[in-house]
């Protein structure tokens, strides 16, 4: 059963699970013999982060940050509303995002994290909407490329709703 507000399902729970396992295997291979710190961005990436972390086979640490944006008038202008608990200096760090859209938020986060001198800094995203990209960001791992439609589920929200959907779906346009 899907929600009435849903137009169509893009990825089912099983498809998401299978793809996350593949991406986690790629991450485990890349960081073999190392310890990895996953950094999640509240609130959107927590569902992805926990699912991903469970399938990574190298030792993993987790930290979280929250950002707030300055509203629609200033897209991509964000600030850190809750910072990481610990330093990342000298560590292998993987930023875990729910979606890279224009790339503005991700660039801000990567620049901020990079200034803290991690040993390495990578980017893993659940969804990638390259068609709307305004600035270049290097995506090291991604689960799915998506079309130019607003999506919800598996952590992604519309007005804070639908994060808990087990699937990823396109929202009806009249919402
Ligand atoms: P960017 O700065 O344009 O890359 O957008 C990043 C943020 O916008 C994401 O972390 C999401 O919180 C939000 N966002 C962008 N597209 C969607 C979507 O289709 N559904 C839900 N949130 C989205």
Coordinates of N, CA and C and ligand atoms in Angstrom, one line a residue:
X1 N 0.8 -1.2 0.0 CA 0.0 0.0 0.0 C 0.9 1.3 0.0
X2 N 0.6 2.2 -0.9 CA 1.3 3.5 -0.9 C 0.4 4.5 -0.3
X3 N 1.0 5.6 0.1 CA 0.3 6.8 0.6 C -0.5 7.4 -0.5
X4 N -1.6 8.1 -0.2 CA -2.4 8.8 -1.2 C -1.6 9.9 -1.9
X5 N -0.7 10.5 -1.2 CA 0.1 11.6 -1.8 C 1.2 11.1 -2.7
X6 N 1.3 9.8 -2.9 CA 2.4 9.3 -3.7 C 1.9 9.1 -5.2
X7 N 2.7 9.6 -6.1 CA 2.4 9.4 -7.5 C 2.9 8.0 -8.0
X8 N 4.1 7.8 -7.8 CA 4.7 6.4 -8.1 C 5.9 6.1 -7.3
X9 N 6.1 4.8 -7.2 CA 7.3 4.4 -6.4 C 8.5 4.3 -7.4
X10 N 9.6 4.9 -7.0 CA 10.8 4.8 -7.8 C 11.6 3.6 -7.5
X11 N 11.8 3.4 -6.2 CA 12.6 2.2 -5.7 C 11.9 1.6 -4.5
X12 N 11.8 0.3 -4.6 CA 11.1 -0.5 -3.5 C 12.1 -0.7 -2.4
X13 N 11.6 -1.2 -1.3 CA 12.4 -1.5 -0.1 C 13.5 -2.6 -0.5
X14 N 13.1 -3.6 -1.3 CA 14.0 -4.6 -1.7 C 15.1 -4.1 -2.6
X15 N 14.7 -3.2 -3.5 CA 15.7 -2.6 -4.4 C 16.7 -1.7 -3.7
X16 N 16.2 -1.0 -2.7 CA 17.1 -0.1 -1.9 C 18.0 -1.0 -1.1
X17 N 17.5 -2.0 -0.5 CA 18.3 -2.9 0.3 C 19.5 -3.5 -0.5
X18 N 19.1 -4.0 -1.7 CA 20.1 -4.7 -2.5 C 21.2 -3.7 -3.0
X19 N 20.8 -2.5 -3.3 CA 21.7 -1.5 -3.8 C 22.6 -1.0 -2.6
X20 N 22.1 -0.8 -1.5 CA 22.9 -0.4 -0.3 C 23.9 -1.5 0.0
X21 N 23.6 -2.7 -0.1 CA 24.6 -3.8 0.1 C 25.7 -3.7 -0.9
X22 N 25.4 -3.4 -2.2 CA 26.4 -3.3 -3.2 C 27.3 -2.1 -2.9
X23 N 26.7 -1.0 -2.5 CA 27.5 0.2 -2.3 C 28.4 0.0 -1.0
X24 N 27.8 -0.7 0.0 CA 28.6 -1.0 1.2 C 29.8 -1.9 0.9
X25 N 29.6 -2.8 0.0 CA 30.7 -3.7 -0.4 C 31.8 -2.9 -1.0
X26 N 31.4 -1.9 -1.9 CA 32.4 -1.0 -2.5 C 33.2 -0.2 -1.5
X27 N 32.4 0.3 -0.5 CA 33.1 1.1 0.5 C 34.0 0.2 1.3
X28 N 33.6 -0.9 1.7 CA 34.4 -1.8 2.5 C 35.7 -2.2 1.7
X29 N 35.6 -2.4 0.4 CA 36.8 -2.7 -0.4 C 37.7 -1.5 -0.4
X30 N 37.2 -0.3 -0.6 CA 38.0 0.9 -0.7 C 38.8 1.2 0.6
X31 N 38.1 0.9 1.7 CA 38.8 1.3 3.0 C 39.3 0.1 3.8
X32 N 39.6 -1.0 3.0 CA 40.1 -2.2 3.7 C 41.4 -1.9 4.5
X33 N 41.4 -2.4 5.7 CA 42.6 -2.2 6.6 C 42.5 -0.9 7.3
X34 N 41.5 -0.1 7.1 CA 41.4 1.2 7.7 C 40.1 1.3 8.6
X35 N 40.1 2.4 9.4 CA 38.9 2.7 10.2 C 38.2 3.8 9.5
X36 N 36.9 3.7 9.4 CA 36.1 4.7 8.6 C 35.2 5.5 9.5
X37 N 35.2 6.8 9.4 CA 34.1 7.6 10.1 C 33.1 8.0 9.2
X38 N 31.8 7.6 9.4 CA 30.7 8.0 8.6 C 30.1 9.3 9.3
X39 N 29.9 10.3 8.5 CA 29.2 11.5 9.0 C 27.9 11.7 8.3
X40 N 26.8 11.6 9.1 CA 25.5 11.7 8.6 C 25.0 13.1 8.8
X41 N 24.0 13.5 7.9 CA 23.5 14.9 8.0 C 22.0 14.7 8.5
X42 N 21.7 15.3 9.6 CA 20.4 15.2 10.1 C 19.4 16.1 9.3
X43 N 18.2 15.7 9.1 CA 17.6 14.4 9.5 C 17.6 13.4 8.4
X44 N 17.8 14.0 7.2 CA 17.5 13.2 6.0 C 18.3 11.9 5.8
X45 N 19.6 11.9 6.2 CA 20.5 10.8 5.9 C 20.5 9.7 6.9
X46 N 19.7 9.8 8.0 CA 19.9 8.8 9.1 C 19.4 7.4 8.7
X47 N 18.4 7.4 7.9 CA 17.9 6.1 7.5 C 18.9 5.4 6.6
X48 N 19.4 6.1 5.7 CA 20.5 5.6 4.8 C 21.7 5.2 5.6
X49 N 22.1 6.1 6.5 CA 23.4 5.9 7.2 C 23.3 4.6 8.0
X50 N 22.2 4.4 8.7 CA 22.2 3.2 9.6 C 22.1 1.9 8.7
X51 N 21.4 2.0 7.6 CA 21.3 0.8 6.7 C 22.6 0.5 6.1
X52 N 23.3 1.6 5.7 CA 24.6 1.4 5.0 C 25.7 0.9 6.0
X53 N 25.7 1.5 7.2 CA 26.7 1.1 8.2 C 26.6 -0.4 8.6
X54 N 25.4 -0.9 8.6 CA 25.2 -2.3 9.0 C 25.9 -3.3 8.0
X55 N 26.1 -2.8 6.8 CA 26.7 -3.7 5.8 C 28.2 -3.4 5.5
X56 N 28.7 -2.4 6.1 CA 30.2 -2.1 5.9 C 31.0 -3.0 6.8
X57 N 32.0 -3.6 6.3 CA 32.8 -4.6 7.1 C 34.1 -4.1 7.7
X58 N 34.5 -2.9 7.4 CA 35.6 -2.3 8.1 C 35.1 -1.6 9.4
X59 N 36.0 -1.4 10.4 CA 35.5 -0.7 11.6 C 35.0 0.7 11.3
X60 N 33.8 0.9 11.9 CA 33.1 2.2 11.6 C 32.8 3.0 12.8
X61 N 33.0 4.3 12.7 CA 32.6 5.2 13.7 C 31.5 6.1 13.1
X62 N 30.6 6.6 13.9 CA 29.6 7.5 13.4 C 29.5 8.8 14.1
X63 N 29.3 9.9 13.4 CA 29.0 11.2 14.0 C 28.0 11.9 13.1
X64 N 27.3 12.8 13.7 CA 26.2 13.5 13.0 C 26.3 15.0 13.1
X65 N 25.8 15.6 12.1 CA 25.7 17.1 12.2 C 24.3 17.5 11.6
X66 N 23.9 18.6 12.0 CA 22.6 19.1 11.4 C 22.9 20.5 10.8
X67 N 22.2 20.7 9.7 CA 22.3 22.0 9.1 C 21.0 22.7 9.0
X68 N 21.0 24.0 8.9 CA 19.7 24.7 8.7 C 20.0 25.7 7.5
X69 N 19.0 25.8 6.7 CA 19.2 26.7 5.6 C 18.5 28.0 5.9
X70 N 19.0 29.0 5.1 CA 18.4 30.4 5.3 C 17.2 30.6 4.5
X71 N 16.5 29.6 4.0 CA 15.2 29.7 3.4 C 15.3 29.8 1.9
X72 N 14.2 29.9 1.3 CA 14.1 29.7 -0.2 C 14.7 30.9 -0.9
X73 N 14.8 32.0 -0.3 CA 15.4 33.2 -1.0 C 16.9 33.0 -1.2
X74 N 17.5 32.1 -0.5 CA 19.0 31.9 -0.5 C 19.3 30.5 -0.6
X75 N 19.0 29.8 -1.8 CA 19.2 28.4 -1.9 C 20.7 28.1 -1.7
X76 N 20.9 27.0 -1.0 CA 22.3 26.6 -0.8 C 23.1 27.3 0.3
X77 N 22.4 28.4 0.9 CA 23.1 29.1 1.9 C 22.7 28.4 3.2
X78 N 23.6 27.7 3.8 CA 23.3 26.9 5.0 C 24.3 27.2 6.1
X79 N 24.0 26.8 7.3 CA 24.9 26.9 8.4 C 24.8 25.6 9.2
X80 N 25.8 25.3 10.0 CA 25.8 24.1 10.9 C 25.0 24.5 12.1
X81 N 23.9 23.8 12.3 CA 23.0 24.0 13.5 C 23.4 23.1 14.6
X82 N 23.9 21.9 14.3 CA 24.5 21.0 15.3 C 25.8 20.5 14.8
X83 N 26.9 20.7 15.5 CA 28.2 20.3 15.0 C 28.5 18.8 15.4
X84 N 29.5 18.3 14.8 CA 30.0 17.0 15.1 C 30.4 16.9 16.6
X85 N 30.3 15.8 17.2 CA 30.7 15.6 18.6 C 32.2 15.6 18.7
X86 N 32.9 15.1 17.7 CA 34.4 14.9 17.8 C 35.1 15.5 16.6
X87 N 36.4 15.6 16.8 CA 37.2 16.1 15.7 C 37.4 15.0 14.6
X88 N 37.8 15.4 13.5 CA 38.0 14.4 12.4 C 39.4 14.4 11.9
X89 N 40.3 15.2 12.5 CA 41.6 15.3 12.1 C 42.3 14.0 12.0
X90 N 42.9 13.8 10.8 CA 43.7 12.5 10.6 C 42.9 11.3 10.3
X91 N 41.5 11.4 10.2 CA 40.7 10.3 10.0 C 40.2 10.1 8.6
X92 N 39.9 8.9 8.2 CA 39.2 8.7 6.9 C 37.7 8.9 7.1
X93 N 37.2 9.9 6.4 CA 35.9 10.4 6.6 C 35.0 10.2 5.4
X94 N 33.8 9.7 5.6 CA 32.9 9.6 4.4 C 31.6 10.4 4.8
X95 N 31.3 11.4 4.1 CA 30.1 12.2 4.3 C 28.9 11.4 3.6
X96 N 27.9 11.2 4.4 CA 26.8 10.4 3.9 C 25.6 11.3 3.8
X97 N 25.1 11.5 2.5 CA 24.0 12.4 2.2 C 22.8 11.6 1.8
X98 N 21.6 12.2 2.0 CA 20.4 11.6 1.4 C 20.3 11.9 -0.1
X99 N 20.6 13.2 -0.5 CA 20.5 13.5 -1.9 C 21.4 14.6 -2.2
X100 N 22.1 14.5 -3.4 CA 22.9 15.7 -3.9 C 22.0 16.2 -5.1
X101 N 21.6 17.4 -4.9 CA 20.7 18.0 -5.9 C 21.5 19.1 -6.6
X102 N 21.4 20.4 -6.2 CA 22.2 21.4 -6.9 C 23.7 21.2 -6.5
X103 N 23.9 20.6 -5.4 CA 25.3 20.4 -4.9 C 25.8 21.5 -4.0
X104 N 25.0 22.5 -3.8 CA 25.4 23.6 -2.9 C 25.6 23.2 -1.5
X105 N 24.6 22.5 -0.9 CA 24.7 22.0 0.5 C 26.0 21.1 0.6
X106 N 26.1 20.2 -0.3 CA 27.2 19.3 -0.2 C 28.6 20.0 -0.3
X107 N 28.7 21.0 -1.2 CA 29.9 21.7 -1.3 C 30.3 22.4 0.0
X108 N 29.3 23.0 0.6 CA 29.5 23.7 1.9 C 30.0 22.7 2.9
X109 N 29.3 21.5 3.0 CA 29.7 20.5 4.0 C 31.1 20.0 3.7
X110 N 31.4 19.7 2.4 CA 32.7 19.2 2.1 C 33.8 20.2 2.4
X111 N 33.6 21.5 2.1 CA 34.6 22.5 2.4 C 34.8 22.6 3.9
X112 N 33.7 22.6 4.7 CA 33.8 22.7 6.1 C 34.5 21.6 6.7
X113 N 34.2 20.4 6.3 CA 34.9 19.2 6.8 C 36.3 19.1 6.4
X114 N 36.6 19.5 5.2 CA 38.0 19.5 4.7 C 38.9 20.4 5.5
X115 N 38.3 21.6 5.9 CA 39.2 22.5 6.7 C 39.6 21.9 8.1
X116 N 39.0 20.8 8.4 CA 39.3 20.2 9.7 C 40.4 19.1 9.6
X117 N 41.0 19.1 8.4 CA 42.1 18.2 8.1 C 41.9 16.7 8.4
X118 N 40.9 16.1 7.7 CA 40.8 14.7 7.8 C 41.9 14.0 6.9
X119 N 42.2 12.8 7.2 CA 43.2 12.1 6.3 C 42.7 12.0 4.9
X120 N 41.4 11.6 4.8 CA 40.7 11.6 3.5 C 39.3 12.0 3.7
X121 N 38.6 12.4 2.6 CA 37.3 12.9 2.7 C 36.5 12.4 1.5
X122 N 35.5 11.6 1.6 CA 34.7 11.1 0.5 C 33.3 11.4 0.7
X123 N 32.5 11.2 -0.4 CA 31.1 11.5 -0.4 C 30.3 10.3 -0.9
X124 N 29.3 9.9 -0.1 CA 28.4 8.8 -0.5 C 27.0 9.4 -0.4
X125 N 26.2 9.2 -1.4 CA 24.8 9.7 -1.4 C 23.8 8.6 -1.8
X126 N 22.7 8.6 -1.1 CA 21.6 7.7 -1.5 C 21.1 8.0 -2.9
X127 N 20.8 9.3 -3.1 CA 20.3 9.7 -4.4 C 21.1 10.8 -5.0
X128 N 21.1 10.8 -6.3 CA 21.9 11.8 -7.1 C 21.0 12.3 -8.2
X129 N 20.8 13.7 -8.2 CA 19.9 14.2 -9.2 C 20.8 15.2 -10.0
X130 N 21.6 14.6 -10.9 CA 22.7 15.4 -11.6 C 22.1 16.4 -12.5
X131 N 20.9 16.2 -13.0 CA 20.3 17.1 -13.9 C 20.1 18.5 -13.3
X132 N 20.0 18.6 -12.0 CA 19.8 19.9 -11.4 C 21.1 20.5 -10.8
X133 N 22.2 19.9 -11.1 CA 23.5 20.3 -10.5 C 23.9 21.7 -10.9
X134 N 24.2 22.6 -10.0 CA 24.7 23.9 -10.3 C 26.2 24.0 -10.2
X135 N 26.8 23.2 -9.3 CA 28.2 23.2 -9.2 C 28.7 21.7 -9.1
X136 N 29.9 21.6 -9.5 CA 30.5 20.2 -9.6 C 30.9 19.7 -8.2
X137 N 30.4 18.5 -7.9 CA 30.9 17.9 -6.7 C 31.3 16.4 -7.0
X138 N 32.3 16.0 -6.4 CA 32.7 14.6 -6.7 C 32.0 13.6 -5.8
X139 N 31.1 12.8 -6.5 CA 30.4 11.8 -5.7 C 31.2 10.5 -5.8
X140 N 31.6 10.0 -4.7 CA 32.4 8.8 -4.7 C 31.6 7.5 -4.8
X141 N 30.5 7.5 -4.0 CA 29.5 6.4 -4.0 C 28.1 6.9 -4.1
X142 N 27.3 6.3 -4.9 CA 25.9 6.7 -4.9 C 25.1 5.5 -5.2
X143 N 23.9 5.5 -4.6 CA 23.0 4.3 -4.8 C 22.2 4.5 -6.1
X144 N 21.5 5.6 -6.3 CA 20.6 5.8 -7.4 C 20.7 7.2 -8.0
X145 N 20.6 7.3 -9.3 CA 20.4 8.5 -10.0 C 18.9 8.7 -10.2
X146 N 18.4 9.9 -10.0 CA 16.9 10.1 -10.0 C 16.5 11.2 -11.0
X147 N 15.3 11.1 -11.5 CA 14.9 12.2 -12.5 C 14.5 13.5 -11.7
X148 N 14.2 14.5 -12.5 CA 13.9 15.8 -12.0 C 12.5 15.9 -11.4
X149 N 12.3 15.2 -10.4 CA 11.0 15.2 -9.6 C 11.3 15.2 -8.1
X150 N 10.4 15.8 -7.3 CA 10.6 15.8 -5.9 C 10.3 14.4 -5.3
X151 N 11.2 13.9 -4.5 CA 11.0 12.5 -4.0 C 10.9 12.5 -2.5
X152 N 10.3 11.5 -2.0 CA 10.2 11.3 -0.5 C 10.4 9.9 -0.1
X153 N 10.7 9.6 1.1 CA 10.8 8.3 1.6 C 12.3 7.9 2.0
X154 N 12.4 6.9 2.8 CA 13.7 6.4 3.2 C 14.6 7.6 3.7
X155 N 14.0 8.5 4.5 CA 14.7 9.6 5.1 C 14.3 11.0 4.5
X156 N 13.9 11.0 3.2 CA 13.6 12.2 2.6 C 12.2 12.7 2.9
X157 N 12.0 14.0 3.1 CA 10.7 14.5 3.6 C 10.1 15.5 2.7
X158 N 8.8 15.7 2.9 CA 8.1 16.9 2.4 C 7.4 17.5 3.6
X159 N 7.8 18.7 4.0 CA 7.3 19.3 5.2 C 7.4 18.4 6.4
X160 N 8.5 17.7 6.5 CA 8.9 16.8 7.6 C 8.1 15.5 7.6
X161 N 7.2 15.3 6.6 CA 6.5 14.0 6.5 C 7.2 13.0 5.6
X162 N 6.8 11.8 5.7 CA 7.2 10.7 4.7 C 8.6 10.2 4.9
X163 N 9.3 10.7 5.9 CA 10.7 10.1 6.0 C 10.7 8.6 6.3
X164 N 9.6 8.2 7.0 CA 9.6 6.7 7.4 C 9.1 5.8 6.3
X165 N 8.8 6.3 5.2 CA 8.4 5.3 4.1 C 9.5 4.4 3.8
X166 N 9.2 3.1 3.6 CA 10.3 2.1 3.4 C 10.8 2.2 1.9
X167 N 10.0 2.9 1.1 CA 10.4 3.0 -0.3 C 10.7 4.5 -0.7
X168 N 11.2 4.7 -1.9 CA 11.4 6.1 -2.4 C 10.5 6.3 -3.5
X169 N 9.8 7.5 -3.4 CA 8.7 7.7 -4.3 C 8.6 9.2 -4.8
X170 N 7.9 9.3 -5.9 CA 7.7 10.7 -6.4 C 6.4 11.1 -5.8
X171 N 6.4 12.4 -5.3 CA 5.2 12.9 -4.7 C 4.3 13.5 -5.7
X172 N 3.0 13.4 -5.6 CA 2.1 14.0 -6.5 C 2.3 15.5 -6.6
X173 N 2.1 16.1 -7.7 CA 2.4 17.5 -7.9 C 1.5 18.4 -7.1
X174 N 0.3 18.0 -6.8 CA -0.6 18.9 -6.1 C -0.5 19.0 -4.6
X175 N 0.7 18.5 -4.1 CA 0.9 18.5 -2.6 C 1.3 19.9 -2.2
Ligands
LIG1 P1 21.2 20.9 -2.6 O1 21.9 21.8 -1.8 O2 20.4 21.5 -3.7 O3 22.1 19.8 -3.2 O4 20.0 20.2 -1.8 C1 20.3 19.5 -0.7 C2 19.1 19.3 0.2 O5 17.8 19.6 -0.4 C3 19.0 17.8 0.5 O6 19.9 17.4 1.5 C4 17.6 17.6 0.9 O7 17.4 17.9 2.2 C5 16.8 18.7 0.1 N1 16.2 18.1 -1.1 C6 16.6 18.2 -2.4 N2 15.8 17.5 -3.3 C7 14.9 16.9 -2.5 C8 13.8 15.9 -2.8 O8 13.5 15.6 -3.9 N3 13.1 15.5 -1.7 C9 13.4 15.8 -0.4 N4 14.4 16.7 -0.1 C10 15.2 17.2 -1.1

